[in-house]
C-alpha positions as a Markdown table, in Angstrom:
| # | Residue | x | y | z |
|---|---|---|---|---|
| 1 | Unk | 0.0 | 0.0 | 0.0 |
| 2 | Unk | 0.8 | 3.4 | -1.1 |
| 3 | Unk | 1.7 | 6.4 | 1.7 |
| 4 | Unk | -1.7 | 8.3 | 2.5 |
| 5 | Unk | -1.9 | 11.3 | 4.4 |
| 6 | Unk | -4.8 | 13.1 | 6.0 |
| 7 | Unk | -4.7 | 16.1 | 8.2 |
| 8 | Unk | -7.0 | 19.1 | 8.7 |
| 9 | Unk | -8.2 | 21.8 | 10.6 |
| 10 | Unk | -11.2 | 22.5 | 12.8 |
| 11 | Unk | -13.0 | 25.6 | 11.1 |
| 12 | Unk | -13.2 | 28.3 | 13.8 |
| 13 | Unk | -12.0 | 31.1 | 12.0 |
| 14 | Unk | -9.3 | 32.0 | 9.5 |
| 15 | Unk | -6.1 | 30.0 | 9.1 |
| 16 | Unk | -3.0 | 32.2 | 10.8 |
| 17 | Unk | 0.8 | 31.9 | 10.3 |
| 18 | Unk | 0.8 | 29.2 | 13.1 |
| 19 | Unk | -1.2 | 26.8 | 11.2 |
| 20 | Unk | 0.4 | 28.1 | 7.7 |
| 21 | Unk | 4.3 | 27.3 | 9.2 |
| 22 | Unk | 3.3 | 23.9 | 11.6 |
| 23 | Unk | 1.3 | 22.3 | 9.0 |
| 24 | Unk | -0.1 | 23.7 | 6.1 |
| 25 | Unk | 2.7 | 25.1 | 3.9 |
| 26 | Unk | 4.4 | 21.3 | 5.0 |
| 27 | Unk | 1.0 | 20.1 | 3.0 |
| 28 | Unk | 1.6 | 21.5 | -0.2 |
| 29 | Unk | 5.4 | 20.6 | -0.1 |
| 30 | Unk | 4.1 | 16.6 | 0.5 |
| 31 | Unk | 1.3 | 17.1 | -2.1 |
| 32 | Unk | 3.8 | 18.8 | -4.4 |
| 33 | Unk | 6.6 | 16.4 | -4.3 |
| 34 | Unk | 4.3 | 13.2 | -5.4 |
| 35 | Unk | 5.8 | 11.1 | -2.6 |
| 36 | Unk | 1.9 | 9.9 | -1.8 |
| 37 | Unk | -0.4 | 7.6 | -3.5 |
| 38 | Unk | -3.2 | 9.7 | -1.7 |
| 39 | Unk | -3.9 | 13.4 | 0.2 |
| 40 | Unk | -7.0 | 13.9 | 2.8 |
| 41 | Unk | -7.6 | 17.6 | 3.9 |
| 42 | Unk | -10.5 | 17.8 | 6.5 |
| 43 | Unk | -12.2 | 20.7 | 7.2 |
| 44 | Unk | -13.2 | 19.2 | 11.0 |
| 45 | Unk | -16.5 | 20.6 | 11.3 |
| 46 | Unk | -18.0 | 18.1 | 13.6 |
| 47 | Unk | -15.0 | 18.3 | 16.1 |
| 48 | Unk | -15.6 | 22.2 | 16.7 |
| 49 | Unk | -19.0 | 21.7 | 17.3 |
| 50 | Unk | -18.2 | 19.7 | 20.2 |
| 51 | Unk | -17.5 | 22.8 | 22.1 |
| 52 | Unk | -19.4 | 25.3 | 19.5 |
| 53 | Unk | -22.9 | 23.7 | 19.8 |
| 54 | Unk | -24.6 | 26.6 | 20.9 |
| 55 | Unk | -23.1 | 28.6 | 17.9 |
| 56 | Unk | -23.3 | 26.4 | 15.2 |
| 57 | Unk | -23.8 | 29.3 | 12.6 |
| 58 | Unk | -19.7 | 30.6 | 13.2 |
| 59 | Unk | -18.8 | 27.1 | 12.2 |
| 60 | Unk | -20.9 | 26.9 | 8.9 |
| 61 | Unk | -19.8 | 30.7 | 7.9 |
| 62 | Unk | -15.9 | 29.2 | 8.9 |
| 63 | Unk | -16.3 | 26.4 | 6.3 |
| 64 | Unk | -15.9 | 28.5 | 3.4 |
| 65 | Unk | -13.2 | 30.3 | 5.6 |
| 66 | Unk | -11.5 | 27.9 | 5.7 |
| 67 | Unk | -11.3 | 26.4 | 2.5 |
| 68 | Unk | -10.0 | 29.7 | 1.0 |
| 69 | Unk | -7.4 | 29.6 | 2.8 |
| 70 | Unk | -6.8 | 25.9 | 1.9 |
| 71 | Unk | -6.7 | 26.3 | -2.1 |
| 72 | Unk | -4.9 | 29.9 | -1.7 |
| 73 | Unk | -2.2 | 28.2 | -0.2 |
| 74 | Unk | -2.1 | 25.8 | -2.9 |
| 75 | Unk | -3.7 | 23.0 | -1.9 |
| 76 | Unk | -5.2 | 21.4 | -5.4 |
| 77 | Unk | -8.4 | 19.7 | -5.4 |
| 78 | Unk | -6.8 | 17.6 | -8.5 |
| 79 | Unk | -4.0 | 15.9 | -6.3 |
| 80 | Unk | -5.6 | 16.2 | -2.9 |
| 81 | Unk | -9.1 | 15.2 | -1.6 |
| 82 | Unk | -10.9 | 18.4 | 0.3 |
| 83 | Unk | -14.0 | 17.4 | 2.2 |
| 84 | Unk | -16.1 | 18.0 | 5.3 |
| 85 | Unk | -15.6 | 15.7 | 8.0 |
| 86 | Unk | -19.6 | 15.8 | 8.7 |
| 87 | Unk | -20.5 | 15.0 | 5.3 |
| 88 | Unk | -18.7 | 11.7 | 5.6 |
| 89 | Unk | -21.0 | 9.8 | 8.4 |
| 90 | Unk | -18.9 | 7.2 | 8.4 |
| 91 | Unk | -16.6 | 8.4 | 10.8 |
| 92 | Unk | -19.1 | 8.9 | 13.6 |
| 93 | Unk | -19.5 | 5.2 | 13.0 |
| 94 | Unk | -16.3 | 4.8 | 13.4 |
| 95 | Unk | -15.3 | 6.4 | 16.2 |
| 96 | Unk | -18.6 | 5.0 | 17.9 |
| 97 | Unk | -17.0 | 1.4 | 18.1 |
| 98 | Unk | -13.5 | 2.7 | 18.8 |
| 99 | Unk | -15.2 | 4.1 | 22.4 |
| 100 | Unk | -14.9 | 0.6 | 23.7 |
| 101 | Unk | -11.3 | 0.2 | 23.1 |
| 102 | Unk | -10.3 | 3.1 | 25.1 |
| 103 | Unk | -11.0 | 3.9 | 29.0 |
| 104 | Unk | -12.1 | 7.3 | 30.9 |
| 105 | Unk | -8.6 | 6.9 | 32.5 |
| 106 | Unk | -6.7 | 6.8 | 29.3 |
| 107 | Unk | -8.3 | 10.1 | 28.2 |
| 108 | Unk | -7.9 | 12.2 | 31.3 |
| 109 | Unk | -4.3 | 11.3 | 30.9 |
| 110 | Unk | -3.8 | 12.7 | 27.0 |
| 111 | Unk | -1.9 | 15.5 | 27.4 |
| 112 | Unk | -3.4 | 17.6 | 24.7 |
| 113 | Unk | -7.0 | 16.4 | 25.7 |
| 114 | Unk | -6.1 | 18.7 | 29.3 |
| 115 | Unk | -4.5 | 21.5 | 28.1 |
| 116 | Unk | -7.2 | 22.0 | 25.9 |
| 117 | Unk | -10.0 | 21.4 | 28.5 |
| 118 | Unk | -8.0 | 24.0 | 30.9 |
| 119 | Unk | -7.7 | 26.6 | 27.9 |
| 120 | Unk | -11.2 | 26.6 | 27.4 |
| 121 | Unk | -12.5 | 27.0 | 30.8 |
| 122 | Unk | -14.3 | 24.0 | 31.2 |
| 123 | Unk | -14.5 | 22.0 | 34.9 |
| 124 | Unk | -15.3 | 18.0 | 35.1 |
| 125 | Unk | -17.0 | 19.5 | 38.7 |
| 126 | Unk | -19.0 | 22.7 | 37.1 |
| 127 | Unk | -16.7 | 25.3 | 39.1 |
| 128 | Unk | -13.3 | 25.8 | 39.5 |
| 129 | Unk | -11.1 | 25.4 | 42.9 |
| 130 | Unk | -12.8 | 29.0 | 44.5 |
| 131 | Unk | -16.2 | 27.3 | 43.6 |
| 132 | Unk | -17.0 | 29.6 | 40.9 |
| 133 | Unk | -19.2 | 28.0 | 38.1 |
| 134 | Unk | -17.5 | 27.1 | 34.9 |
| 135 | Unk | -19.0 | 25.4 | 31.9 |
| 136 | Unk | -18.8 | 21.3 | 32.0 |
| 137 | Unk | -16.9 | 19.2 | 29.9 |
| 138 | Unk | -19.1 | 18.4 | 26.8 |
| 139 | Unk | -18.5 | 14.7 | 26.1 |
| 140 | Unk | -18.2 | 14.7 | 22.2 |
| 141 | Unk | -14.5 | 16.9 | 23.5 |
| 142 | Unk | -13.5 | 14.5 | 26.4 |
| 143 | Unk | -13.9 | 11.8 | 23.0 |
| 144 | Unk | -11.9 | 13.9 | 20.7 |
| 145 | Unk | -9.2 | 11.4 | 20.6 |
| 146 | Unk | -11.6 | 9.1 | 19.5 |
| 147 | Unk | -12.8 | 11.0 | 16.9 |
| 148 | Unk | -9.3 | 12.1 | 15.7 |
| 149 | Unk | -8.3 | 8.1 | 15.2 |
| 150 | Unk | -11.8 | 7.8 | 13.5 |
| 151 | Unk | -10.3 | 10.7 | 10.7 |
| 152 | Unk | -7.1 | 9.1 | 11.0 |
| 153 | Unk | -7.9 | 5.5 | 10.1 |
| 154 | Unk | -10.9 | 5.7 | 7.9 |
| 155 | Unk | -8.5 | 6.5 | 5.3 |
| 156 | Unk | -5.7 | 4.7 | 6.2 |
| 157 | Unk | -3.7 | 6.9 | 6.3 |
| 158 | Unk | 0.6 | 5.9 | 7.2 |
| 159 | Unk | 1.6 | 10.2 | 7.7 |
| 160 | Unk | -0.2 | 13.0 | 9.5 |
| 161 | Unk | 1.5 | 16.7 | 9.1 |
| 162 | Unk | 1.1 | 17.9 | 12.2 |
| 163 | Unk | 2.3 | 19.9 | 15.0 |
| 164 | Unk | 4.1 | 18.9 | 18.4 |
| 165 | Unk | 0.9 | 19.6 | 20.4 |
| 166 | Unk | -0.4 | 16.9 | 18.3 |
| 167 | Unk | 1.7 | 13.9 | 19.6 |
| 168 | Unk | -0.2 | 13.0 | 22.1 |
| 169 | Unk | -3.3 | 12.3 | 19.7 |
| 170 | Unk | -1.4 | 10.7 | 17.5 |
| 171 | Unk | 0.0 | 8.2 | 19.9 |
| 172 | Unk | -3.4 | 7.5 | 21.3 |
| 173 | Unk | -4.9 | 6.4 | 17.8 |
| 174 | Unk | -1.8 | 4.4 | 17.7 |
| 175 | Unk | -3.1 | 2.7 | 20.7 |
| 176 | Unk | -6.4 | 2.8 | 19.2 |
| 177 | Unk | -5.4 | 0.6 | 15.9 |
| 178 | Unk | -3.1 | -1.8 | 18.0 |
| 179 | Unk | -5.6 | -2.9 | 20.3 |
| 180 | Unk | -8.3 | -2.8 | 17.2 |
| 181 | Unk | -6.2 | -5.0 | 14.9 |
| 182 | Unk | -4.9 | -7.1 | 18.3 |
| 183 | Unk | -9.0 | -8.2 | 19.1 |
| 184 | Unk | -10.6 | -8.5 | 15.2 |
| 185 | Unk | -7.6 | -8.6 | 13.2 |
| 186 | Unk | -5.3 | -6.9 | 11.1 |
| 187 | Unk | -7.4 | -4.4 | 9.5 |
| 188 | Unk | -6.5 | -0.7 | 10.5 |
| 189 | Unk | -3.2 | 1.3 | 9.9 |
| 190 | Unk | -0.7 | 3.1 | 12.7 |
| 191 | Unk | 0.1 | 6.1 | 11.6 |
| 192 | Unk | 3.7 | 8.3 | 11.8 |
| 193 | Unk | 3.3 | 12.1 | 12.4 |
| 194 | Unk | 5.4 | 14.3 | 10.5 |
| 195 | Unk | 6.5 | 17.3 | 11.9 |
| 196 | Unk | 7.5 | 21.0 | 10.9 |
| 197 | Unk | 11.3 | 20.0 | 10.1 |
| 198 | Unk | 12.2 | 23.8 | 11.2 |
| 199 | Unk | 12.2 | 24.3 | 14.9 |
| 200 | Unk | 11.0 | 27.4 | 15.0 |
| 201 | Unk | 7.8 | 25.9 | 13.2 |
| 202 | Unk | 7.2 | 23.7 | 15.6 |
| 203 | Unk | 5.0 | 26.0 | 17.5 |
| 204 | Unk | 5.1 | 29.6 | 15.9 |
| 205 | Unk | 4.4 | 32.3 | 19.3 |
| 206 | Unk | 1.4 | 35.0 | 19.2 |
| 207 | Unk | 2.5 | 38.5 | 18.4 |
| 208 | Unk | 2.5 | 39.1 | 22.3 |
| 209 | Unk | 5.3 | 37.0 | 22.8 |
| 210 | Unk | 2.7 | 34.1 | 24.0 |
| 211 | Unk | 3.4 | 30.6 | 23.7 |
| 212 | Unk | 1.5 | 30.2 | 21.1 |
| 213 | Unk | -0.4 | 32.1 | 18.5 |
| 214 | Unk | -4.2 | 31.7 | 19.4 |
| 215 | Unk | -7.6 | 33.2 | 17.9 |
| 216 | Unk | -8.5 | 33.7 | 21.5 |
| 217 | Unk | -5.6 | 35.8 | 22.3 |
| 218 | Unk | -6.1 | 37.8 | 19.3 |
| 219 | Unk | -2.4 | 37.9 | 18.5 |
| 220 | Unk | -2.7 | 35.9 | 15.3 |
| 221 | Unk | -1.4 | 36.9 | 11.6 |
| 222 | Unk | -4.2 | 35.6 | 9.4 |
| 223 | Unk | -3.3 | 34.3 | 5.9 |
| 224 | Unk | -5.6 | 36.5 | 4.8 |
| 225 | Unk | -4.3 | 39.8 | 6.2 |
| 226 | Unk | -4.0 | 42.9 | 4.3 |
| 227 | Unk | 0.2 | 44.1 | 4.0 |
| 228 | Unk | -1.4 | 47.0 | 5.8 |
| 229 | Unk | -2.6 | 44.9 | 8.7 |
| 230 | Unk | 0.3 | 42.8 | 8.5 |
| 231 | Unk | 2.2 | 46.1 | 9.0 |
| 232 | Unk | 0.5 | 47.3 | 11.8 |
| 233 | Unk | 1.1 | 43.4 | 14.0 |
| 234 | Unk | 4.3 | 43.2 | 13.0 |
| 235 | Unk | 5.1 | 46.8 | 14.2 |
| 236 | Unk | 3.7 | 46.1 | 17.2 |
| 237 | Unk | 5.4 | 42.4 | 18.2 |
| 238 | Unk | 7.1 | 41.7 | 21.2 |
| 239 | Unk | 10.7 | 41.9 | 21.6 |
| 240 | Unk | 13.2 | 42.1 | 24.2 |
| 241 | Unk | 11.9 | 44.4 | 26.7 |
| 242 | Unk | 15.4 | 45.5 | 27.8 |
| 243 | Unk | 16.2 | 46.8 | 24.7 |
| 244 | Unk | 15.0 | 50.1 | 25.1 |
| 245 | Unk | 17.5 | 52.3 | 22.5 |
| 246 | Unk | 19.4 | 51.7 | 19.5 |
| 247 | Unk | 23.0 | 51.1 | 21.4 |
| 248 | Unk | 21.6 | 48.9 | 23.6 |
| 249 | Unk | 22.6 | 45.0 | 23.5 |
| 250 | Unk | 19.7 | 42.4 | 23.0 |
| 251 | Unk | 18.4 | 39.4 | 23.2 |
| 252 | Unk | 17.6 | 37.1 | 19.8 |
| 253 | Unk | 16.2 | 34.2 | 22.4 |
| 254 | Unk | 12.3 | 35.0 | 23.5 |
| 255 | Unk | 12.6 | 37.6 | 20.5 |
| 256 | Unk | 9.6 | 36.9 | 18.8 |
| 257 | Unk | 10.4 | 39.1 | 15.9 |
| 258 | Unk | 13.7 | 37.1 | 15.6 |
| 259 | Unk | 11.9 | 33.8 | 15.9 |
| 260 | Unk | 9.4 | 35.1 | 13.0 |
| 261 | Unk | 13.0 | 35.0 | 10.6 |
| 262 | Unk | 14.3 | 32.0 | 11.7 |
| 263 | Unk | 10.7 | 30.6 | 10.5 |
| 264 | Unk | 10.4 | 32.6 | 6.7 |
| 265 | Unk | 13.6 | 34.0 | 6.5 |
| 266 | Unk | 15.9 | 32.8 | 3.8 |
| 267 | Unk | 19.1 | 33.7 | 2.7 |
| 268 | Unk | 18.0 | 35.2 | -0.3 |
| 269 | Unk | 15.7 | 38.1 | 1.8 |
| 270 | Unk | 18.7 | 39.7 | 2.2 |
| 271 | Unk | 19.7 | 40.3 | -0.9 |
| 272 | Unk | 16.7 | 42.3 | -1.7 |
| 273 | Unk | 15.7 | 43.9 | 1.9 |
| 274 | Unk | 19.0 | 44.0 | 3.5 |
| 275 | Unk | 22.0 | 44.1 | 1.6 |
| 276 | Unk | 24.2 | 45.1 | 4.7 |
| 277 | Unk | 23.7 | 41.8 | 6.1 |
| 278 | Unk | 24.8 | 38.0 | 4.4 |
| 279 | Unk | 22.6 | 35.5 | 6.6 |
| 280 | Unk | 19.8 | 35.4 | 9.6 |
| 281 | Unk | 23.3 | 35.2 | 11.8 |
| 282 | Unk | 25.0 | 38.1 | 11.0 |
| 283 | Unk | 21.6 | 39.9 | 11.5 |
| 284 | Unk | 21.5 | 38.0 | 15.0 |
| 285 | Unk | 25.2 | 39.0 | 15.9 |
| 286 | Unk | 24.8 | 42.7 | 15.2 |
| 287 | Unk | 21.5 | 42.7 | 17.3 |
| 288 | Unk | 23.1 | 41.2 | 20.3 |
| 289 | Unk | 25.8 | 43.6 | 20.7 |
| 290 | Unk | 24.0 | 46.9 | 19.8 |
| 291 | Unk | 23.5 | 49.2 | 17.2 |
| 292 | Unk | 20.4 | 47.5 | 15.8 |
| 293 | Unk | 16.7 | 49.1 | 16.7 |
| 294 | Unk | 13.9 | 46.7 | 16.6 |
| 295 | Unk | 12.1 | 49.2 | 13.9 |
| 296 | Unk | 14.9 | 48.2 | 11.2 |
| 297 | Unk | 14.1 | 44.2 | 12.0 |
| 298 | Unk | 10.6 | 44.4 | 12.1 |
| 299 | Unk | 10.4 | 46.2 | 9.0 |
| 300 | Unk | 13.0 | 43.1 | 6.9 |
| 301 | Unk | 10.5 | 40.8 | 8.7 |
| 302 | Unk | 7.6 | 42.9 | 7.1 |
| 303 | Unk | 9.1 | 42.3 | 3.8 |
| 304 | Unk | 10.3 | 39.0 | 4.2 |
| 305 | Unk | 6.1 | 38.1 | 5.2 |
| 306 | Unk | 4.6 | 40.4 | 2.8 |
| 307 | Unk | 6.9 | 38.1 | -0.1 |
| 308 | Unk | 5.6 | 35.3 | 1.4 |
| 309 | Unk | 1.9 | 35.6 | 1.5 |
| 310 | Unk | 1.4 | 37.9 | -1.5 |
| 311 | Unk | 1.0 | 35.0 | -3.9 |
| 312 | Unk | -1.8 | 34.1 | -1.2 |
| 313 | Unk | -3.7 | 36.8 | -0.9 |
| 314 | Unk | -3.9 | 36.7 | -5.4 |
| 315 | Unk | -4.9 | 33.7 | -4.9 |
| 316 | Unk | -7.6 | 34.2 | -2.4 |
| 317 | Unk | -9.2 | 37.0 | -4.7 |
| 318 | Unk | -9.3 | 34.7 | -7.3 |
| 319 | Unk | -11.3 | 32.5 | -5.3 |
| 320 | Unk | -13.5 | 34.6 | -3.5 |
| 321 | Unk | -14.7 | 35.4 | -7.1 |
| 322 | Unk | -15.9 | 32.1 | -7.1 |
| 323 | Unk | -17.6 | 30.8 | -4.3 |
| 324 | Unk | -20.0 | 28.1 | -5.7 |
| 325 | Unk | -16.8 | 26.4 | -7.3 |
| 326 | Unk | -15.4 | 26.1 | -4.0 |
| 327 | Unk | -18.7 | 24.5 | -2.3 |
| 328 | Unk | -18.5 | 22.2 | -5.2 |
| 329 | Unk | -14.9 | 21.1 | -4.3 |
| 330 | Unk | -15.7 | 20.3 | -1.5 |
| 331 | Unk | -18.7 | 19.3 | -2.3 |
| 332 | Unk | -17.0 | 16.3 | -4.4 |
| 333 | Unk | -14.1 | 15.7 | -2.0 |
| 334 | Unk | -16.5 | 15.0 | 0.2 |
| 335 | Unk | -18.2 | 12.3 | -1.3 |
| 336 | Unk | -15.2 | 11.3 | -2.7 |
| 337 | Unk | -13.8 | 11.0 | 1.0 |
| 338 | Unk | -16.9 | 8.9 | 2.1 |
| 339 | Unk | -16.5 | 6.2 | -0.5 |
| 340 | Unk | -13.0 | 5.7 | 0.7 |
| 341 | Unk | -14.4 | 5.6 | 4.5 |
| 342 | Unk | -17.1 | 3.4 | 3.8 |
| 343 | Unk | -14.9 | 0.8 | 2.5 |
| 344 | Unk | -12.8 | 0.9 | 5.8 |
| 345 | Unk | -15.8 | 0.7 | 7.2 |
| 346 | Unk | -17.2 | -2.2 | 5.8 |
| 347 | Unk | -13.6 | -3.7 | 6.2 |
| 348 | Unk | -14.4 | -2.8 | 10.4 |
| 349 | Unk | -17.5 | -4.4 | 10.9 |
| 350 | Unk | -16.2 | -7.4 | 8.8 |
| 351 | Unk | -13.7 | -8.0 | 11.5 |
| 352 | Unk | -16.3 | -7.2 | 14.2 |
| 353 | Unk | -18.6 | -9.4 | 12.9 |
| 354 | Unk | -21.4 | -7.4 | 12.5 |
| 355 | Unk | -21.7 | -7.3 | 8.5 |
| 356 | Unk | -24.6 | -9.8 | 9.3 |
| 357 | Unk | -26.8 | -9.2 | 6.3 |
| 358 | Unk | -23.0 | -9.2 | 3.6 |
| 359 | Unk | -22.5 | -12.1 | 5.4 |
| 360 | Unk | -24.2 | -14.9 | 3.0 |
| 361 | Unk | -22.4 | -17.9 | 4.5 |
| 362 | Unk | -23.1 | -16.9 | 8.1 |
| 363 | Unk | -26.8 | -16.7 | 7.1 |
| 364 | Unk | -27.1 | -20.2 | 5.5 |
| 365 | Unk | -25.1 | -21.9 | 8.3 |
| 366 | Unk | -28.2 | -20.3 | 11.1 |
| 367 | Unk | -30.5 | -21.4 | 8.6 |
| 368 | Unk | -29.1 | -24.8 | 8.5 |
| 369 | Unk | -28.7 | -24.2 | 12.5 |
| 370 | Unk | -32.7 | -24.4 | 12.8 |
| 371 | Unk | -33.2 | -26.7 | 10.5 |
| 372 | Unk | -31.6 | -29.5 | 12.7 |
């Protein structure tokens, strides 16, 4: 069997530079190169409804969103499959049998599964340590997991692009397909992640200086920012707060302006923006022992974005003249997604043996049963 990949995104707004460095420019590279027999992009609607379900309409206006961003990065509906995980029901199936391979204990202990709980506010009690009330854990999230190795599996896929915060999930459906294939038989896949093979990828930081760039924390760069607006974040980034004039010594490390380069920056930016310099190190040298204001960096790394997502943005217009031709994309990756599910499907409940009415032989031999 061929190398498969599927990966995706849950459609709660517009795609940022965090998802564009730890996974989606990776996407086009793999669907470019011709390295896989097949490419699955999900647009994970049914996941964000697990803790959108009392806003259902910002998930359906995110779709399109969502897919714009997709096929302006250059994702091609020709080489890779773009669908709606909702309009392939065969992964609720799925997951819905994969529930009883994995315990309550195993998911409190994902990693991923808590920090995400914790960032969202919710409380398996209702309220927090100083008893104030906070919203319960909706169970479709707890399951998420679950419903991740449902995704995963359905299509068989061997690599998922992905970032580090992902590792845990990926382990878990790991865990999922062994024990699977260890009670009904060798039927489902393990899959490898493949991560951002820049470090600085790995987990891109908000424009704050946060951990990580984060809708909620409003310090994203969308894909689909004007230069203007790009201008004005950039301009505005954290940097090394000690480095309050020109003379001044600073720090690279915790720089997020400097950990934006070591991202997009390649050697030939400085050709173009900033001749004075040969590489990212010089740059980083001069910086550390004074003589360079943030205000000069921060506008190479406004160039050095701006080349970057200008073919994106074209792109994008091109598309947004065209809206009905992207619901029928997806419209067709989707079904085409759910015949390659509902095969692994019926290869599932084969194994489980509950394909009773496929099942001619099994019928006869009960027939013959009674007949004694």
């Amino acid at each position: 069997m061929g190398k498969i990949i599927l990966t995706g995104d849950r459609p709660t707004g517009k795609l940022h530079l965090g998802h564009y460095v730890g996974s989606l420019r990776r996407r086009v590279e793999l669907q470019n190169s011709g390295e896989f027999e097949k490419i699955f992009i999900m647009i994970a609607d049914a996941q964000a409804l697990t803790d959108n379900a009392d806003n259902p309409d910002k998930v359906r206006q995110n779709i399109i969103e969502v897919a714009l961003d997709y096929l302006s990065c250059g994702l091609d509906p020709e080489r890779a499959t773009l669908f709606i995980q909702s309009q392939v029901p065969e992964l609720c199936e799925l997951a819905f049998y994969y529930m009883n391979l994995v315990t309550v204990a195993r998911l409190q202990r994902n990693p991923t599964v808590k920090a995400e709980i914790q960032m969202r506010g919710f409380s398996d009690s209702g309220a927090d340590e100083e008893g104030v009330q906070r919203p319960g854990i909706p169970v479709g999230f707890f399951t998420y997991p679950i419903s991740q190795a449902s995704d995963i599996t359905a299509f068989k896929a061997t690599t998922v692009p992905a970032g580090e915060d992902q590792e845990p999930m990926i382990e878990q459906t790991r865990e999922i397909v062994h024990k699977f294939n260890s009670v009904y038989g060798p039927v489902l896949v393990e899959p490898e992640i493949l991560l951002p093979d820049n470090a600085a990828c790995l987990r891109l930081p908000g424009t704050d200086g946060k951990a990580k760039m984060s809708k909620s924390l409003g310090n994203c760069i969308y894909l689909s920012d004007t230069a203007e607006e790009l201008k004005k974040k950039v301009m505005g980034m954290y940097t090394d707060p000690d480095h309050l004039r020109v003379e001044d010594p600073g720090k690279v490390e915790g720089n997020t302006v400097f950990t934006y380069l070591d991202a997009f920056c390649r050697p030939e930016h400085f050709t173009r923006y900033l001749p004075d310099y040969a590489t990212l190190d010089d740059l980083k040298a001069h910086y550390r022992r004074g003589g360079l204001g943030d205000v000069k960096v921060k506008k190479f790394l406004i160039a050095v974005l701006n080349e970057e997502l200008e073919p994106i943005r074209e792109r994008r217009k091109f598309y947004e003249a065209r809206i009905e031709e992207v619901y029928e994309i997806l419209h067709e990756g989707s079904r085409r997604a759910r015949e390659a599910a509902a095969r692994t499907l019926d290869e599932v409940r084969g194994a489980m043996r509950i394909n009773y009415f496929d099942d001619r032989q099994f019928i006869e031999e009960q027939a013959q049963r009674f007949r004694q």
